[in-house]
PDB file of C-alpha atoms in Angstrom:
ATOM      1  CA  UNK A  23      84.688  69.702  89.124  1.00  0.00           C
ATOM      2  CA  UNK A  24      88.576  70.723  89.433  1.00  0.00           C
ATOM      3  CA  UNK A  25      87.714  73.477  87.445  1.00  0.00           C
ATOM      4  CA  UNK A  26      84.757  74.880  89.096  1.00  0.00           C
ATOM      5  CA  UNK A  27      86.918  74.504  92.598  1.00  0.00           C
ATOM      6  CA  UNK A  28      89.250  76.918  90.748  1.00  0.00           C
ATOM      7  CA  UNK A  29      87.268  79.237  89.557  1.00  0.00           C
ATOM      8  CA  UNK A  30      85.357  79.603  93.019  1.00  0.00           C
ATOM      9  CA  UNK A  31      89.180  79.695  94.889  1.00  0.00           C
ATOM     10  CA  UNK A  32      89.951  82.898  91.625  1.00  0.00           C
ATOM     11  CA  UNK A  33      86.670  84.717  92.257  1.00  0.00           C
ATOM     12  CA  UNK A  34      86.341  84.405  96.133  1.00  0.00           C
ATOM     13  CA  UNK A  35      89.727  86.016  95.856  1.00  0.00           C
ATOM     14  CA  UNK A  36      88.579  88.998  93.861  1.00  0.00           C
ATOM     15  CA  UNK A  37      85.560  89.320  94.875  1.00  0.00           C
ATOM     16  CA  UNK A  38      86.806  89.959  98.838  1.00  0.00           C
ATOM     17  CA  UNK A  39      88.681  92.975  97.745  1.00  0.00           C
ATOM     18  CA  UNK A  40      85.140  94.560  95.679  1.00  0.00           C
ATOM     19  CA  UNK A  41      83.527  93.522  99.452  1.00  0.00           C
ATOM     20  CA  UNK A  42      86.129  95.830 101.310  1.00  0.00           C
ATOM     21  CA  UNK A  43      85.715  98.640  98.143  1.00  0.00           C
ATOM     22  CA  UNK A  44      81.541  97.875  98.002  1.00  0.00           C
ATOM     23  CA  UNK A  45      81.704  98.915 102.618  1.00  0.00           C
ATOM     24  CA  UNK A  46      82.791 102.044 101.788  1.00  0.00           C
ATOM     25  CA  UNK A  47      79.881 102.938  99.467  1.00  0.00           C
ATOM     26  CA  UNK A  48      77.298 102.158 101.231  1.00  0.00           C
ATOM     27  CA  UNK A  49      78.780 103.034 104.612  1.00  0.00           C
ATOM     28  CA  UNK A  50      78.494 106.773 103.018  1.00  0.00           C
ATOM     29  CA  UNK A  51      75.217 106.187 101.480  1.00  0.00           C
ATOM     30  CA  UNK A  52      73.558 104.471 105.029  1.00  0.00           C
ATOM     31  CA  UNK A  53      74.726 107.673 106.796  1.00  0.00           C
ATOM     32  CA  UNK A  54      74.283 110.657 104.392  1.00  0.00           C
ATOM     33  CA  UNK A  55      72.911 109.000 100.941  1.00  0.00           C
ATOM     34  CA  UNK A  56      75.041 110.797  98.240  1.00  0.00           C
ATOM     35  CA  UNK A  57      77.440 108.211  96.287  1.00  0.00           C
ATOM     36  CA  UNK A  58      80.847 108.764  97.154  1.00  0.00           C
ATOM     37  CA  UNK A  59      82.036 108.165  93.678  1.00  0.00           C
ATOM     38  CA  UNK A  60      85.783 109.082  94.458  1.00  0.00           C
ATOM     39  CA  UNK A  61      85.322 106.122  96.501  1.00  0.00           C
ATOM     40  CA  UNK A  62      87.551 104.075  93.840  1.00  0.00           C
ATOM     41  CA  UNK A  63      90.406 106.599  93.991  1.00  0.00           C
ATOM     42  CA  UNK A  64      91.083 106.476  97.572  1.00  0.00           C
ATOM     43  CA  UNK A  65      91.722 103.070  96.813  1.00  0.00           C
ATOM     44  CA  UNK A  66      93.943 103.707  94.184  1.00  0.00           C
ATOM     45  CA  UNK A  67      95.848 106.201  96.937  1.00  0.00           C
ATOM     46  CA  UNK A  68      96.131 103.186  98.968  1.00  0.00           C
ATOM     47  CA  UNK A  69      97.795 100.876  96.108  1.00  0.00           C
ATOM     48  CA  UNK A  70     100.405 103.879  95.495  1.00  0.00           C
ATOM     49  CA  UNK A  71     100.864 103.936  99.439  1.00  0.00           C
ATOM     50  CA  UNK A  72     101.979 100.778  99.566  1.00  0.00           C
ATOM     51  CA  UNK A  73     104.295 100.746  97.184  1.00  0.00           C
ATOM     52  CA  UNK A  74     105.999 103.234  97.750  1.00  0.00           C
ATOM     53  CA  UNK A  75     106.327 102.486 102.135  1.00  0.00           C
ATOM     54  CA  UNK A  76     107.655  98.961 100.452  1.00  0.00           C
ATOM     55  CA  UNK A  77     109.829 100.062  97.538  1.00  0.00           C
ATOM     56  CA  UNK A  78     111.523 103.484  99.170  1.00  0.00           C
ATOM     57  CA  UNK A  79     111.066 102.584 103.294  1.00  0.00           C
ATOM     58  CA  UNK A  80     111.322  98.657 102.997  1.00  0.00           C
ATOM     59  CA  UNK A  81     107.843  97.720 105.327  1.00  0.00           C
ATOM     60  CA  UNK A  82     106.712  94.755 105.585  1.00  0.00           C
ATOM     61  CA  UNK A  83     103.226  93.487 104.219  1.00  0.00           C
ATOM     62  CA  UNK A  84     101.580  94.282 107.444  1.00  0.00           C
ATOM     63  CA  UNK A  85     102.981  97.916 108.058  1.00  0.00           C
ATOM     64  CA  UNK A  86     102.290  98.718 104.357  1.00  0.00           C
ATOM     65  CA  UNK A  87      98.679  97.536 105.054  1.00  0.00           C
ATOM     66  CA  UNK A  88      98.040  99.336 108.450  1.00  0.00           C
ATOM     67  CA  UNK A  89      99.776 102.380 107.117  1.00  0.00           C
ATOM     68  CA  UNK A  90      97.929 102.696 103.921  1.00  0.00           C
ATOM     69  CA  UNK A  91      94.524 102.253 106.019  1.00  0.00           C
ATOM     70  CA  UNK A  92      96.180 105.138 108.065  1.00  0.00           C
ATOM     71  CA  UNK A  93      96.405 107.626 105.460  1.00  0.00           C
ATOM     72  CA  UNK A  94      93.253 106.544 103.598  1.00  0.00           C
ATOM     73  CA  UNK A  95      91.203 106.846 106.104  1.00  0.00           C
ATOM     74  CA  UNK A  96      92.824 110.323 106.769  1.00  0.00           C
ATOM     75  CA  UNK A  97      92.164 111.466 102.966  1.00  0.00           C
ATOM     76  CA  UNK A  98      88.805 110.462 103.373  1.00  0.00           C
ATOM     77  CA  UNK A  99      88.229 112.640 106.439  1.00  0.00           C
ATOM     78  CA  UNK A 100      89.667 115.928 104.519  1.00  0.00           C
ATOM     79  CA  UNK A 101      87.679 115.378 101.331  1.00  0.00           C
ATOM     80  CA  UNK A 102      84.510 114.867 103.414  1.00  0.00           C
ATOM     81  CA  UNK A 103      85.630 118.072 105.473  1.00  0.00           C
ATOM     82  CA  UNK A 104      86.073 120.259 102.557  1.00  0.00           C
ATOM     83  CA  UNK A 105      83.776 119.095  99.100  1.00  0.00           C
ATOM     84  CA  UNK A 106      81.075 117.319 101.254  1.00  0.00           C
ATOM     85  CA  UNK A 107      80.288 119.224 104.283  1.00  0.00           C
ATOM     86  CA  UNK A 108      79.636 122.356 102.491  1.00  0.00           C
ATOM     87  CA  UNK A 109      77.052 120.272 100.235  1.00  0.00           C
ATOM     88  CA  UNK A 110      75.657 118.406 103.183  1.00  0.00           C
ATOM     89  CA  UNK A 111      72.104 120.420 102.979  1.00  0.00           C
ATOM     90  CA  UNK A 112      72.590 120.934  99.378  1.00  0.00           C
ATOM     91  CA  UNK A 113      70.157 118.900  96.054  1.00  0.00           C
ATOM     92  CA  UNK A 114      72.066 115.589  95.676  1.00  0.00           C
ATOM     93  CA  UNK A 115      72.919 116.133  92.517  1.00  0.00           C
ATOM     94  CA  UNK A 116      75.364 118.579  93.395  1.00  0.00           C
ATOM     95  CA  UNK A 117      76.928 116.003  95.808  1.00  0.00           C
ATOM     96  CA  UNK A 118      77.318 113.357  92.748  1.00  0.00           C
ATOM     97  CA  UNK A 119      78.823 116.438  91.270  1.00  0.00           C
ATOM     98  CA  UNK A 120      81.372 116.794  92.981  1.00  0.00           C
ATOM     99  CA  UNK A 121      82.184 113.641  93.926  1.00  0.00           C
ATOM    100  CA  UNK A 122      82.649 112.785  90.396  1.00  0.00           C
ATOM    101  CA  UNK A 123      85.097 116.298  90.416  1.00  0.00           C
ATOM    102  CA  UNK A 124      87.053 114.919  93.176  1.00  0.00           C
ATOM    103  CA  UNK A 125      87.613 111.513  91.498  1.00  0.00           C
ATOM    104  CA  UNK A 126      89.240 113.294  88.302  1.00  0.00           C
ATOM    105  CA  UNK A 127      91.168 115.686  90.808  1.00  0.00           C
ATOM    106  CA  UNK A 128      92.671 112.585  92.531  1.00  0.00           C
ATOM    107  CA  UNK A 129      93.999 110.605  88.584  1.00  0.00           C
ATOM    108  CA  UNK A 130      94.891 113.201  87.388  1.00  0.00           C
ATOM    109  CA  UNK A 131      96.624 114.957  90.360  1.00  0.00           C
ATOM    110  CA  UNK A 132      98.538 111.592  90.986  1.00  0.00           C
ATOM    111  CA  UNK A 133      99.241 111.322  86.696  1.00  0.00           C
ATOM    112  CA  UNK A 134     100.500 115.091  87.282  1.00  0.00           C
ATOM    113  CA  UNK A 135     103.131 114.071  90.175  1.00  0.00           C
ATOM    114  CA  UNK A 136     103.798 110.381  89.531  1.00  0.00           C
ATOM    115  CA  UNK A 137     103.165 109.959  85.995  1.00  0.00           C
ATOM    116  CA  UNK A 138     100.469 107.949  84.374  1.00  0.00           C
ATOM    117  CA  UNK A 139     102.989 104.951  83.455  1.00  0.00           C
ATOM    118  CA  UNK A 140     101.832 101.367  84.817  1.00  0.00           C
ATOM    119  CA  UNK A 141     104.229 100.606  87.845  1.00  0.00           C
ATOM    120  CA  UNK A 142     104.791  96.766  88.997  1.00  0.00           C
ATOM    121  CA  UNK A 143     103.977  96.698  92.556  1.00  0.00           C
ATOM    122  CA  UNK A 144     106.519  95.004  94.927  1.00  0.00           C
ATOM    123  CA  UNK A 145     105.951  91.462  95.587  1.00  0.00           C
ATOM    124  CA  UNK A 146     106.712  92.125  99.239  1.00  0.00           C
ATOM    125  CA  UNK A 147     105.445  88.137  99.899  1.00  0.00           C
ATOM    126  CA  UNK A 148     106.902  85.513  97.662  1.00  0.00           C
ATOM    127  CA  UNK A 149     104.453  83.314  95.920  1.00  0.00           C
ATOM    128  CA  UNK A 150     104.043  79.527  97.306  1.00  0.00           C
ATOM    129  CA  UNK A 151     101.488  77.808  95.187  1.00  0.00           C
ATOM    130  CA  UNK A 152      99.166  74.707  96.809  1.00  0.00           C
ATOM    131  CA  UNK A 153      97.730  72.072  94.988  1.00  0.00           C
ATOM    132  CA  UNK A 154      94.971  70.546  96.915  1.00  0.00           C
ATOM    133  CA  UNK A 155      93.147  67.660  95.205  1.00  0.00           C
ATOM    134  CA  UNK A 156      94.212  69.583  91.585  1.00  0.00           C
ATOM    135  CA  UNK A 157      92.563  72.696  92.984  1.00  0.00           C
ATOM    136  CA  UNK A 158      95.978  75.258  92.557  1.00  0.00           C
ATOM    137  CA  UNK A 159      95.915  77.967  95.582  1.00  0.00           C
ATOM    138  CA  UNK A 160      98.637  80.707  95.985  1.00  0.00           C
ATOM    139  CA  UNK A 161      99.704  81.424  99.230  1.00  0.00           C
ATOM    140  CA  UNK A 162      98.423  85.192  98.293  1.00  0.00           C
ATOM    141  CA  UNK A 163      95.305  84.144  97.455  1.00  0.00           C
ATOM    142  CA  UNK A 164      94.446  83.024 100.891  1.00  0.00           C
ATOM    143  CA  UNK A 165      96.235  86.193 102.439  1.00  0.00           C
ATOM    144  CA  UNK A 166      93.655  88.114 100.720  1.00  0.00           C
ATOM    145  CA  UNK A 167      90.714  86.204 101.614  1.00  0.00           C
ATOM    146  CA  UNK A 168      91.761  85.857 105.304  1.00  0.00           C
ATOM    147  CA  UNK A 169      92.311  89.562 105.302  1.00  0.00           C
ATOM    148  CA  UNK A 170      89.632  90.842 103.906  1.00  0.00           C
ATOM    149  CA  UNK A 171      87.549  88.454 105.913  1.00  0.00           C
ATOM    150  CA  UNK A 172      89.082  90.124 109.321  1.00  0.00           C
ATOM    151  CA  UNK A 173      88.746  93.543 108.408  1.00  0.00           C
ATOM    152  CA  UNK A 174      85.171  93.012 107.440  1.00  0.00           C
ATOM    153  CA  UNK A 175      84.338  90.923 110.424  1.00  0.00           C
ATOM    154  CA  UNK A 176      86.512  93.961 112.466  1.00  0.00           C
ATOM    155  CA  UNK A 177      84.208  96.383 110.770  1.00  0.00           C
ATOM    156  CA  UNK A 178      81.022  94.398 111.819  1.00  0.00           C
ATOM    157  CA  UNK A 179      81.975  94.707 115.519  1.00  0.00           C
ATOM    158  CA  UNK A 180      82.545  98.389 115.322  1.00  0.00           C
ATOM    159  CA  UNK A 181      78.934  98.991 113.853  1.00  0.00           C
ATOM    160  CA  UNK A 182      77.238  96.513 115.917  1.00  0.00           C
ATOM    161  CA  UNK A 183      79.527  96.739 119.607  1.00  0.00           C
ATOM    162  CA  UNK A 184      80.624 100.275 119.824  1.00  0.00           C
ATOM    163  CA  UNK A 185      79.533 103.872 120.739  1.00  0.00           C
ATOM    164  CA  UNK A 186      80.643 105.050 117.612  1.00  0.00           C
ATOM    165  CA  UNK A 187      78.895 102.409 115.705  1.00  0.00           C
ATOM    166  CA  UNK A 188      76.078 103.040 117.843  1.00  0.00           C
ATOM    167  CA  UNK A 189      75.817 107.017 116.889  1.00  0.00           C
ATOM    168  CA  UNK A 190      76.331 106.069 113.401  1.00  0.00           C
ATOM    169  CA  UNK A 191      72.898 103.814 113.221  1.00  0.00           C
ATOM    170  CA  UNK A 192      71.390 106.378 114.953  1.00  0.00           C
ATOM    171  CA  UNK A 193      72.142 108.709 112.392  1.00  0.00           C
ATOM    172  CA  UNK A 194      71.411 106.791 109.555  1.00  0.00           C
ATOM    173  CA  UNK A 195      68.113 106.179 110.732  1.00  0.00           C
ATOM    174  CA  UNK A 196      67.858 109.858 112.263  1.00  0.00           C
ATOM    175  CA  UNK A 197      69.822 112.490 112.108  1.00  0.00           C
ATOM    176  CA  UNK A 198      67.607 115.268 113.525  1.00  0.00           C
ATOM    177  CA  UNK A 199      66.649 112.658 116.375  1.00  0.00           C
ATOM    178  CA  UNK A 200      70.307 111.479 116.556  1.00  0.00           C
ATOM    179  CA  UNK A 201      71.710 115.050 117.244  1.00  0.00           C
ATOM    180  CA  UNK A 202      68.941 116.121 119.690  1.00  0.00           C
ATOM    181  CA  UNK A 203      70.308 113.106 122.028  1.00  0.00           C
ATOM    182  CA  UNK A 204      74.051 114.711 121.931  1.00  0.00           C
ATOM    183  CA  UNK A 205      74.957 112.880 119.147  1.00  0.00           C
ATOM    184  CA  UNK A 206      78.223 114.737 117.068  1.00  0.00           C
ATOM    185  CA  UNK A 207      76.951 114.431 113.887  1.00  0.00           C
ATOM    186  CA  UNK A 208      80.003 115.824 111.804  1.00  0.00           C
ATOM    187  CA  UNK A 209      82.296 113.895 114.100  1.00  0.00           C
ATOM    188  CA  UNK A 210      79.863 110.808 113.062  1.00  0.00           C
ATOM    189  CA  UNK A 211      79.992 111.447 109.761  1.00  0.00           C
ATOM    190  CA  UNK A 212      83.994 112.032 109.436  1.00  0.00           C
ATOM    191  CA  UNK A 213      84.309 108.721 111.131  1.00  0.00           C
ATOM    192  CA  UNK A 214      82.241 106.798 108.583  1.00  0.00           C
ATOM    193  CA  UNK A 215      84.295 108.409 106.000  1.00  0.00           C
ATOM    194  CA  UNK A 216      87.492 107.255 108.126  1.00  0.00           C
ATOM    195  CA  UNK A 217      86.070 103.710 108.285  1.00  0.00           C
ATOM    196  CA  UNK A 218      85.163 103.517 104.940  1.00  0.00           C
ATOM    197  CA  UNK A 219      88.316 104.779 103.581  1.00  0.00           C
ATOM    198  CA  UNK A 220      90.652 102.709 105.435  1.00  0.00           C
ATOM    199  CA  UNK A 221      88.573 100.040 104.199  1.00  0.00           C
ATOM    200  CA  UNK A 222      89.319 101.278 100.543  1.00  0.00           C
ATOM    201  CA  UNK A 223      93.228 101.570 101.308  1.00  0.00           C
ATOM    202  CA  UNK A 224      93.319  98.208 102.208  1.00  0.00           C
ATOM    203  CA  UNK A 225      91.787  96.844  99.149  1.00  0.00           C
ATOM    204  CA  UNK A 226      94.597  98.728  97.337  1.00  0.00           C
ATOM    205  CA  UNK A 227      97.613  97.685  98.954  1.00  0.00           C
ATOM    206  CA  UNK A 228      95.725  93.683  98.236  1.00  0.00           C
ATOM    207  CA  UNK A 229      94.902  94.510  94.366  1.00  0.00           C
ATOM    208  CA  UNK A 230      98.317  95.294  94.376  1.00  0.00           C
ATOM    209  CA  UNK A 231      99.857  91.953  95.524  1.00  0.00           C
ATOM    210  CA  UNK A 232      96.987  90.048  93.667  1.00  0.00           C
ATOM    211  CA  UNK A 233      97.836  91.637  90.434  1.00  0.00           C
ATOM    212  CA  UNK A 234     100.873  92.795  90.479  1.00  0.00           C
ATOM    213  CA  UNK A 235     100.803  96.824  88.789  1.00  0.00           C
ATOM    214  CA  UNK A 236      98.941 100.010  89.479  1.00  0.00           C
ATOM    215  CA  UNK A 237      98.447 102.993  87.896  1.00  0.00           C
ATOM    216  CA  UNK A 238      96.599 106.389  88.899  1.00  0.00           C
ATOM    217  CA  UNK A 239      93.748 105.534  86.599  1.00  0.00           C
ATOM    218  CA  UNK A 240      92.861 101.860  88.291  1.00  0.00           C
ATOM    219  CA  UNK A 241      90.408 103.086  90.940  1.00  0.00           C
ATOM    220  CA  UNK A 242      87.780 104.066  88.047  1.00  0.00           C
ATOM    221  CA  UNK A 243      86.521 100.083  86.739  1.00  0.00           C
ATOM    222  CA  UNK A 244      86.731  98.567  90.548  1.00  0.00           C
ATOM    223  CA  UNK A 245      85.060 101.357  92.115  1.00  0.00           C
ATOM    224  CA  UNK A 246      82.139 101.363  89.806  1.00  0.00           C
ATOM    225  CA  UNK A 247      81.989  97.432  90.066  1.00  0.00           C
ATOM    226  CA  UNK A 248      82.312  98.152  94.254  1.00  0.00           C
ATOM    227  CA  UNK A 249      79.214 100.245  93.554  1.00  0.00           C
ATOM    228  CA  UNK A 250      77.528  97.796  91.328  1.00  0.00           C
ATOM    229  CA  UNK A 251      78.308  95.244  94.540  1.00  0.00           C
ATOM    230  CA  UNK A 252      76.595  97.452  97.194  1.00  0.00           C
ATOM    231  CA  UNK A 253      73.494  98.118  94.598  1.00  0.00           C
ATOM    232  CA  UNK A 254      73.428  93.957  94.516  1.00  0.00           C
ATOM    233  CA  UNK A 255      73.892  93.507  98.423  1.00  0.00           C
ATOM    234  CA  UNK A 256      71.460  96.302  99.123  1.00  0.00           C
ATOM    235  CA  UNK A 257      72.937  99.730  99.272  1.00  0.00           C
ATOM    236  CA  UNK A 258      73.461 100.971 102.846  1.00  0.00           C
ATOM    237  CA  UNK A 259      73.804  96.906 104.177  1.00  0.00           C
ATOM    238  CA  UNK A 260      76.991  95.955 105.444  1.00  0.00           C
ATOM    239  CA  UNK A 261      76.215  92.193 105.020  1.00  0.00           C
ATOM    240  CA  UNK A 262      75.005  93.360 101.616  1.00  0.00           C
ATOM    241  CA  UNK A 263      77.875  95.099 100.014  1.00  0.00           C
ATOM    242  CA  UNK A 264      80.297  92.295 101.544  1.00  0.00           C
ATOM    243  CA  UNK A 265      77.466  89.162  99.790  1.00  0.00           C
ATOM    244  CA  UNK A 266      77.818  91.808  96.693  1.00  0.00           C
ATOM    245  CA  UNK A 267      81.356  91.938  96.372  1.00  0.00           C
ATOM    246  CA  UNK A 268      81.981  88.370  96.338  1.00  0.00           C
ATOM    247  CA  UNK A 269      79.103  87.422  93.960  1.00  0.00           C
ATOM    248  CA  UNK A 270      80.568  90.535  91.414  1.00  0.00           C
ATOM    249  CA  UNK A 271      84.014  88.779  92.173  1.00  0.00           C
ATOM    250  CA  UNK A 272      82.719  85.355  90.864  1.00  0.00           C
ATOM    251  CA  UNK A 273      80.305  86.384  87.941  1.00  0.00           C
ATOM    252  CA  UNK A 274      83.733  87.961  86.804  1.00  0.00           C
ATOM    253  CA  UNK A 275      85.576  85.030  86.819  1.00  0.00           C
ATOM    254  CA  UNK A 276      82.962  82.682  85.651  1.00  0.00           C
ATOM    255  CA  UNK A 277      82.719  84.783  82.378  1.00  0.00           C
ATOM    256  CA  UNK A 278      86.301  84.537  82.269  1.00  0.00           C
ATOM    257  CA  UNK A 279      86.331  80.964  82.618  1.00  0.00           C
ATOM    258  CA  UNK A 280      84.495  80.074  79.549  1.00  0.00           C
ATOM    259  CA  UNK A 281      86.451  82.442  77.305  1.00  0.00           C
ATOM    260  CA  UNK A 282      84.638  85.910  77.600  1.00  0.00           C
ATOM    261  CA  UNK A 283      86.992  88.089  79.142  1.00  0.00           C
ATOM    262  CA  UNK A 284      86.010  91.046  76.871  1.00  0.00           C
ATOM    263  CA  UNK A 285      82.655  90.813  78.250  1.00  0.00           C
ATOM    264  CA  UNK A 286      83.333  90.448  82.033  1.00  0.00           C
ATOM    265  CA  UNK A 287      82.834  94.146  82.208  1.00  0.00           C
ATOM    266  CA  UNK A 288      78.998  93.888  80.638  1.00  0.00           C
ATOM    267  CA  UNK A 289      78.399  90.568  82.504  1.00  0.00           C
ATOM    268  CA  UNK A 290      78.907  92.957  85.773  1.00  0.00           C
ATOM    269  CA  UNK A 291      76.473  95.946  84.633  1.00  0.00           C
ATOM    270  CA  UNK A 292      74.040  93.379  83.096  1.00  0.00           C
ATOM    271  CA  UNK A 293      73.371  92.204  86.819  1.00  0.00           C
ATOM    272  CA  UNK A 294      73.073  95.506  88.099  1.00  0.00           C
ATOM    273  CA  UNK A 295      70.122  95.949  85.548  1.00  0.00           C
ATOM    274  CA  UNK A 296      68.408  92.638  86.632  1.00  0.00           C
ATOM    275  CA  UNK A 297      68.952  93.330  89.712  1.00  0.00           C
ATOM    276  CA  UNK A 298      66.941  96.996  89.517  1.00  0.00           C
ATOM    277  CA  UNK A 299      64.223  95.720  87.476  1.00  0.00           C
ATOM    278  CA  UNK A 300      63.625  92.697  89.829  1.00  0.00           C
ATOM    279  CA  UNK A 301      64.435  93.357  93.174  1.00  0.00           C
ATOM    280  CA  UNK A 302      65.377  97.456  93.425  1.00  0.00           C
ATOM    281  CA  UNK A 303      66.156  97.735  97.001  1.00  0.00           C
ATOM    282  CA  UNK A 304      69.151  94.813  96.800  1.00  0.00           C
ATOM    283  CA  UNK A 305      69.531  91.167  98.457  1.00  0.00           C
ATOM    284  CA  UNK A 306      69.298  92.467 102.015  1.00  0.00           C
ATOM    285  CA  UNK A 307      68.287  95.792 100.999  1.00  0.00           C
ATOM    286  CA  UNK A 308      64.544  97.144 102.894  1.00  0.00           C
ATOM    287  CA  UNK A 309      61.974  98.699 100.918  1.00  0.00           C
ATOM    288  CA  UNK A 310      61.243 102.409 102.692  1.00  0.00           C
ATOM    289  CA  UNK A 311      57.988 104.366 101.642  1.00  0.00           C
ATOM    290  CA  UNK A 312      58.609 107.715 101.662  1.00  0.00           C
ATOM    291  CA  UNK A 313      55.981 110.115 102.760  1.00  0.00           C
ATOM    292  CA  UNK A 314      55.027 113.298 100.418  1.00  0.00           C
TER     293      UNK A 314
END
């Protein structure tokens, strides 16, 4: 039983910063349905954020966090502004296109400038370690959990309690409709990609306390696992991709657990194929019949 305790405490952990990754994605998707697959890369911009505001201009956890939100959520806005606004009316394939070309654009262009060498990120919070009951628990651990768990609860209120959150249901259900009412719907869309984003920097800055290196190539495994997440959830839920994330973060762990590391990769993309055999349209995803 002290095990399982354990292994729930490692893969709530994890799985809260895939929930934070898995918002982004389908954020993009409810709003203008083409998968943001550089997605994982603006998270990796927020990891090298962070340590460099800690390592070269000495912030503080919070400050690195707020700041790397800052400038995520400002790299999101200019790559939706120039690779997807062009494409907005254009076949969807040529979306995932390019999304996939800004991805390698962003690892590479950071191996180009930074190098592609593993850095170990600053421990900006020393480690304090709890044993409760023989259950160990890190002092980060529960950092991350309570973080994520505000930012996604903050991101819940935004959707649900503000004009902005209001214009962006309207244009996920609508856009045409949406923009006929006076609706901004590139101002609507650039702050999704804002939202999403900052959500993304976040989860960088916390993968980089958690595990302690980053490199420019780290954004490509968790942002496909973040996608895997929202698929689970029900692409284009909130309360989906954040159920998602935490169930990817524990099936991860759980394979771990009982000595299958080298699989914990498979074990992730072996759900996502259950999951779209068996129930397509996600946990709290809606079926939608499309009219032809």
């Amino acid at each position: 039983m002290t095990t399982l305790f354990q292994q729930l405490i490692n893969g709530l952990s994890l799985g809260s910063i895939y929930a934070l990754l898995a918002l982004g994605y389908t954020m993009v998707y409810g709003i203008i349905k083409p998968l943001n697959f550089a997605h994982g890369d603006i998270y990796m911009l927020g990891a090298f954020w962070g340590y460099y505001t800690i390592n070269y201009w000495y912030f503080n956890f919070i400050f690195a966090l707020l700041s790397a939100m800052v400038v995520c959520a400002a790299s999101g806005v200019i790559i939706e502004y120039f690779a997807y606004r062009p494409l907005r009316h254009a076949p969807r394939i040529t979306a995932l296109i390019t999304a996939i070309g800004v991805s390698y654009f962003l690892e590479n262009g950071m191996s180009y400038l930074y190098g592609a060498d593993t850095r170990d990120f600053p421990q900006v919070i020393k480690q304090v370690n709890y044993n409760l009951w023989g259950v160990r628990v890190s002092n980060i651990q529960i950092l991350i959990l309570v973080t994520a768990c505000l930012l996604m609860i903050l991101l819940q209120l935004i959707i649900k309690k503000t004009k902005m959150g209001r214009a962006m249901r309207a244009v996920s259900v609508d856009p045409d409709a949406a923009e006929l009412v006076g609706i901004n719907i590139n101002q609507t869309i650039s702050f999704t990609f804002a939202l999403g984003s900052s959500m993304a920097g976040a989860a960088g800055v916390l993968i980089g306390l958690y595990y302690n290196s980053i490199d420019p190539l780290m954004g490509m495994t968790p942002g496909i696992k973040a996608f895997v997440a929202a698929v689970v959830g029900g692409i284009g839920s909130v309360p989906g991709a954040s159920l998602g994330g935490f169930l990817i973060g524990l099936l991860e762990t759980a394979v771990q657990s009982i000595g299958l590391s080298a699989y914990k990769d498979a074990a992730v993309y072996l759900v996502l194929i259950i999951i779209l055999l068996v129930l397509p349209s996600g946990i709290f995803g809606k079926n939608v019949k499309e009219k032809v």
